Amino acid sequence: QVQLVESGGGLVQPGGSLRLSCAASGNIFGIYDIRWYRQAPGKLRELVASITKSGSTNYVDSVKGRFTISRDDAKLMAYLQMDSLKPEDTAVYYCNAQIVLEWGKVSRPGDYWGRGTQVAVSS
């Protein structure tokens, strides 16, 4: 079974940095698009960043210029580098990926999610 696991969250001061990691494991032939979402307390989940198989990236306006999404397909890893963090970045961050399964079947975009990692930016 395919599994995604996020790590790297924590508590930082405004202006600080964190790098989130997303590790994929299981019956994986390849990975299409990878996305990072976040959900703050009492707020809706929002798409923060995405990266295609070819490396094309997109960001929500509020993080543009501060966050960088990347991927390492050889390691089945994805990352979200977060710089110049603001209190409004406080949220649980989730990794999502569309998986090419080992037998050639492509998953639905919403099939696979990590459990989330907490990011807190104080003050």
PDB file of C-alpha atoms in Angstrom:
ATOM      1  CA  GLN A   1       0.000   0.000   0.000  1.00  0.00           C
ATOM      2  CA  VAL A   2       1.227   3.472  -0.865  1.00  0.00           C
ATOM      3  CA  GLN A   3       1.990   5.731   2.062  1.00  0.00           C
ATOM      4  CA  LEU A   4       3.019   9.380   2.346  1.00  0.00           C
ATOM      5  CA  VAL A   5       4.642  10.657   5.530  1.00  0.00           C
ATOM      6  CA  GLU A   6       5.391  14.310   6.256  1.00  0.00           C
ATOM      7  CA  SER A   7       8.076  15.508   8.634  1.00  0.00           C
ATOM      8  CA  GLY A   8       9.990  18.647   9.514  1.00  0.00           C
ATOM      9  CA  GLY A   9       7.341  20.749  11.180  1.00  0.00           C
ATOM     10  CA  GLY A  10       7.913  22.638  14.375  1.00  0.00           C
ATOM     11  CA  LEU A  11       7.799  25.965  16.163  1.00  0.00           C
ATOM     12  CA  VAL A  12       9.692  28.918  14.716  1.00  0.00           C
ATOM     13  CA  GLN A  13       9.835  32.665  15.190  1.00  0.00           C
ATOM     14  CA  PRO A  14       8.519  35.020  12.518  1.00  0.00           C
ATOM     15  CA  GLY A  15      11.136  35.355   9.818  1.00  0.00           C
ATOM     16  CA  GLY A  16      12.485  31.889  10.472  1.00  0.00           C
ATOM     17  CA  SER A  17      12.693  28.884   8.178  1.00  0.00           C
ATOM     18  CA  LEU A  18      11.601  25.269   8.066  1.00  0.00           C
ATOM     19  CA  ARG A  19      11.953  22.527   5.486  1.00  0.00           C
ATOM     20  CA  LEU A  20       9.140  20.024   5.293  1.00  0.00           C
ATOM     21  CA  SER A  21       9.726  16.586   3.818  1.00  0.00           C
ATOM     22  CA  CYS A  22       7.316  14.113   2.284  1.00  0.00           C
ATOM     23  CA  ALA A  23       8.468  10.509   1.980  1.00  0.00           C
ATOM     24  CA  ALA A  24       6.578   8.142  -0.290  1.00  0.00           C
ATOM     25  CA  SER A  25       6.728   4.380   0.057  1.00  0.00           C
ATOM     26  CA  GLY A  26       4.922   1.315  -1.208  1.00  0.00           C
ATOM     27  CA  ASN A  27       4.109  -0.026  -4.643  1.00  0.00           C
ATOM     28  CA  ILE A  28       5.255   3.018  -6.581  1.00  0.00           C
ATOM     29  CA  PHE A  29       6.378   3.036 -10.178  1.00  0.00           C
ATOM     30  CA  GLY A  30       6.445   6.797 -10.393  1.00  0.00           C
ATOM     31  CA  ILE A  31       4.900   9.993  -9.133  1.00  0.00           C
ATOM     32  CA  TYR A  32       3.047  12.599 -11.153  1.00  0.00           C
ATOM     33  CA  ASP A  33       2.120  15.901  -9.553  1.00  0.00           C
ATOM     34  CA  ILE A  34       2.987  16.573  -5.926  1.00  0.00           C
ATOM     35  CA  ARG A  35       1.148  19.150  -3.835  1.00  0.00           C
ATOM     36  CA  TRP A  36       1.478  20.682  -0.417  1.00  0.00           C
ATOM     37  CA  TYR A  37      -1.685  21.797   1.330  1.00  0.00           C
ATOM     38  CA  ARG A  38      -2.198  23.446   4.681  1.00  0.00           C
ATOM     39  CA  GLN A  39      -5.071  23.863   7.067  1.00  0.00           C
ATOM     40  CA  ALA A  40      -5.060  26.384   9.889  1.00  0.00           C
ATOM     41  CA  PRO A  41      -7.363  26.061  12.911  1.00  0.00           C
ATOM     42  CA  GLY A  42     -10.865  27.114  11.973  1.00  0.00           C
ATOM     43  CA  LYS A  43      -9.939  27.650   8.333  1.00  0.00           C
ATOM     44  CA  LEU A  44     -10.396  25.741   5.105  1.00  0.00           C
ATOM     45  CA  ARG A  45      -7.654  23.634   3.614  1.00  0.00           C
ATOM     46  CA  GLU A  46      -5.763  25.467   0.911  1.00  0.00           C
ATOM     47  CA  LEU A  47      -3.349  24.427  -1.784  1.00  0.00           C
ATOM     48  CA  VAL A  48       0.026  25.982  -1.024  1.00  0.00           C
ATOM     49  CA  ALA A  49       2.341  24.679  -3.729  1.00  0.00           C
ATOM     50  CA  SER A  50       2.493  22.108  -6.492  1.00  0.00           C
ATOM     51  CA  ILE A  51       5.154  20.612  -8.700  1.00  0.00           C
ATOM     52  CA  THR A  52       4.707  18.558 -11.842  1.00  0.00           C
ATOM     53  CA  LYS A  53       6.728  15.561 -12.969  1.00  0.00           C
ATOM     54  CA  SER A  54       8.738  17.873 -15.207  1.00  0.00           C
ATOM     55  CA  GLY A  55       9.440  20.292 -12.364  1.00  0.00           C
ATOM     56  CA  SER A  56       7.020  23.093 -13.143  1.00  0.00           C
ATOM     57  CA  THR A  57       5.914  24.790  -9.917  1.00  0.00           C
ATOM     58  CA  ASN A  58       2.999  26.890  -8.757  1.00  0.00           C
ATOM     59  CA  TYR A  59       2.352  28.695  -5.487  1.00  0.00           C
ATOM     60  CA  VAL A  60      -0.498  30.394  -3.772  1.00  0.00           C
ATOM     61  CA  ASP A  61       0.069  34.156  -3.817  1.00  0.00           C
ATOM     62  CA  SER A  62       0.518  34.406  -0.061  1.00  0.00           C
ATOM     63  CA  VAL A  63       3.668  32.239  -0.081  1.00  0.00           C
ATOM     64  CA  LYS A  64       5.128  33.188  -3.446  1.00  0.00           C
ATOM     65  CA  GLY A  65       8.753  34.213  -3.094  1.00  0.00           C
ATOM     66  CA  ARG A  66       9.018  32.651   0.358  1.00  0.00           C
ATOM     67  CA  PHE A  67       8.279  28.948  -0.186  1.00  0.00           C
ATOM     68  CA  THR A  68       9.960  26.550  -2.598  1.00  0.00           C
ATOM     69  CA  ILE A  69       8.603  23.130  -3.528  1.00  0.00           C
ATOM     70  CA  SER A  70      10.983  20.514  -4.886  1.00  0.00           C
ATOM     71  CA  ARG A  71      11.167  16.802  -5.546  1.00  0.00           C
ATOM     72  CA  ASP A  72      13.721  14.004  -5.658  1.00  0.00           C
ATOM     73  CA  ASP A  73      12.165  11.148  -7.578  1.00  0.00           C
ATOM     74  CA  ALA A  74      15.124   8.813  -7.052  1.00  0.00           C
ATOM     75  CA  LYS A  75      14.468   9.044  -3.318  1.00  0.00           C
ATOM     76  CA  LEU A  76      10.669   9.225  -3.631  1.00  0.00           C
ATOM     77  CA  MET A  77      10.825  12.485  -1.694  1.00  0.00           C
ATOM     78  CA  ALA A  78       9.275  15.905  -1.940  1.00  0.00           C
ATOM     79  CA  TYR A  79      10.115  19.021   0.017  1.00  0.00           C
ATOM     80  CA  LEU A  80       8.694  22.370   0.946  1.00  0.00           C
ATOM     81  CA  GLN A  81      11.317  24.928   1.926  1.00  0.00           C
ATOM     82  CA  MET A  82       9.642  27.692   3.902  1.00  0.00           C
ATOM     83  CA  ASP A  83      11.532  30.927   4.463  1.00  0.00           C
ATOM     84  CA  SER A  84      10.525  34.257   5.969  1.00  0.00           C
ATOM     85  CA  LEU A  85       7.764  32.546   7.880  1.00  0.00           C
ATOM     86  CA  LYS A  86       4.825  34.583   9.111  1.00  0.00           C
ATOM     87  CA  PRO A  87       2.318  33.880  11.885  1.00  0.00           C
ATOM     88  CA  GLU A  88      -0.351  33.340   9.244  1.00  0.00           C
ATOM     89  CA  ASP A  89       1.659  30.377   7.942  1.00  0.00           C
ATOM     90  CA  THR A  90       0.723  28.484  11.098  1.00  0.00           C
ATOM     91  CA  ALA A  91      -1.136  25.351  10.003  1.00  0.00           C
ATOM     92  CA  VAL A  92      -0.963  21.617   9.598  1.00  0.00           C
ATOM     93  CA  TYR A  93       0.799  20.947   6.315  1.00  0.00           C
ATOM     94  CA  TYR A  94      -0.169  17.950   4.198  1.00  0.00           C
ATOM     95  CA  CYS A  95       1.584  16.230   1.320  1.00  0.00           C
ATOM     96  CA  ASN A  96      -0.515  14.943  -1.568  1.00  0.00           C
ATOM     97  CA  ALA A  97       0.638  13.094  -4.668  1.00  0.00           C
ATOM     98  CA  GLN A  98      -0.756  11.336  -7.691  1.00  0.00           C
ATOM     99  CA  ILE A  99       0.948   7.957  -7.829  1.00  0.00           C
ATOM    100  CA  VAL A 100       1.774   5.718 -10.769  1.00  0.00           C
ATOM    101  CA  LEU A 101       1.228   2.266  -9.301  1.00  0.00           C
ATOM    102  CA  GLU A 102       3.585  -0.605  -9.982  1.00  0.00           C
ATOM    103  CA  TRP A 103       1.192  -2.438 -12.289  1.00  0.00           C
ATOM    104  CA  GLY A 104       0.700   0.631 -14.450  1.00  0.00           C
ATOM    105  CA  LYS A 105      -2.417   2.093 -12.888  1.00  0.00           C
ATOM    106  CA  VAL A 106      -2.443   5.789 -12.054  1.00  0.00           C
ATOM    107  CA  SER A 107      -4.092   6.800  -8.817  1.00  0.00           C
ATOM    108  CA  ARG A 108      -6.703   9.513  -8.533  1.00  0.00           C
ATOM    109  CA  PRO A 109      -5.221  12.885  -7.535  1.00  0.00           C
ATOM    110  CA  GLY A 110      -6.887  12.741  -4.116  1.00  0.00           C
ATOM    111  CA  ASP A 111      -6.126   9.124  -3.284  1.00  0.00           C
ATOM    112  CA  TYR A 112      -2.934   9.598  -1.290  1.00  0.00           C
ATOM    113  CA  TRP A 113      -2.284  11.986   1.578  1.00  0.00           C
ATOM    114  CA  GLY A 114       0.083  12.165   4.480  1.00  0.00           C
ATOM    115  CA  ARG A 115      -1.132  12.577   8.032  1.00  0.00           C
ATOM    116  CA  GLY A 116       0.224  16.118   8.268  1.00  0.00           C
ATOM    117  CA  THR A 117       2.956  17.942  10.130  1.00  0.00           C
ATOM    118  CA  GLN A 118       2.355  20.941  12.382  1.00  0.00           C
ATOM    119  CA  VAL A 119       3.993  24.265  11.621  1.00  0.00           C
ATOM    120  CA  ALA A 120       3.671  27.008  14.227  1.00  0.00           C
ATOM    121  CA  VAL A 121       5.037  30.523  13.787  1.00  0.00           C
ATOM    122  CA  SER A 122       4.924  32.390  17.070  1.00  0.00           C
ATOM    123  CA  SER A 123       3.720  35.925  17.727  1.00  0.00           C
TER     124      SER A 123
END
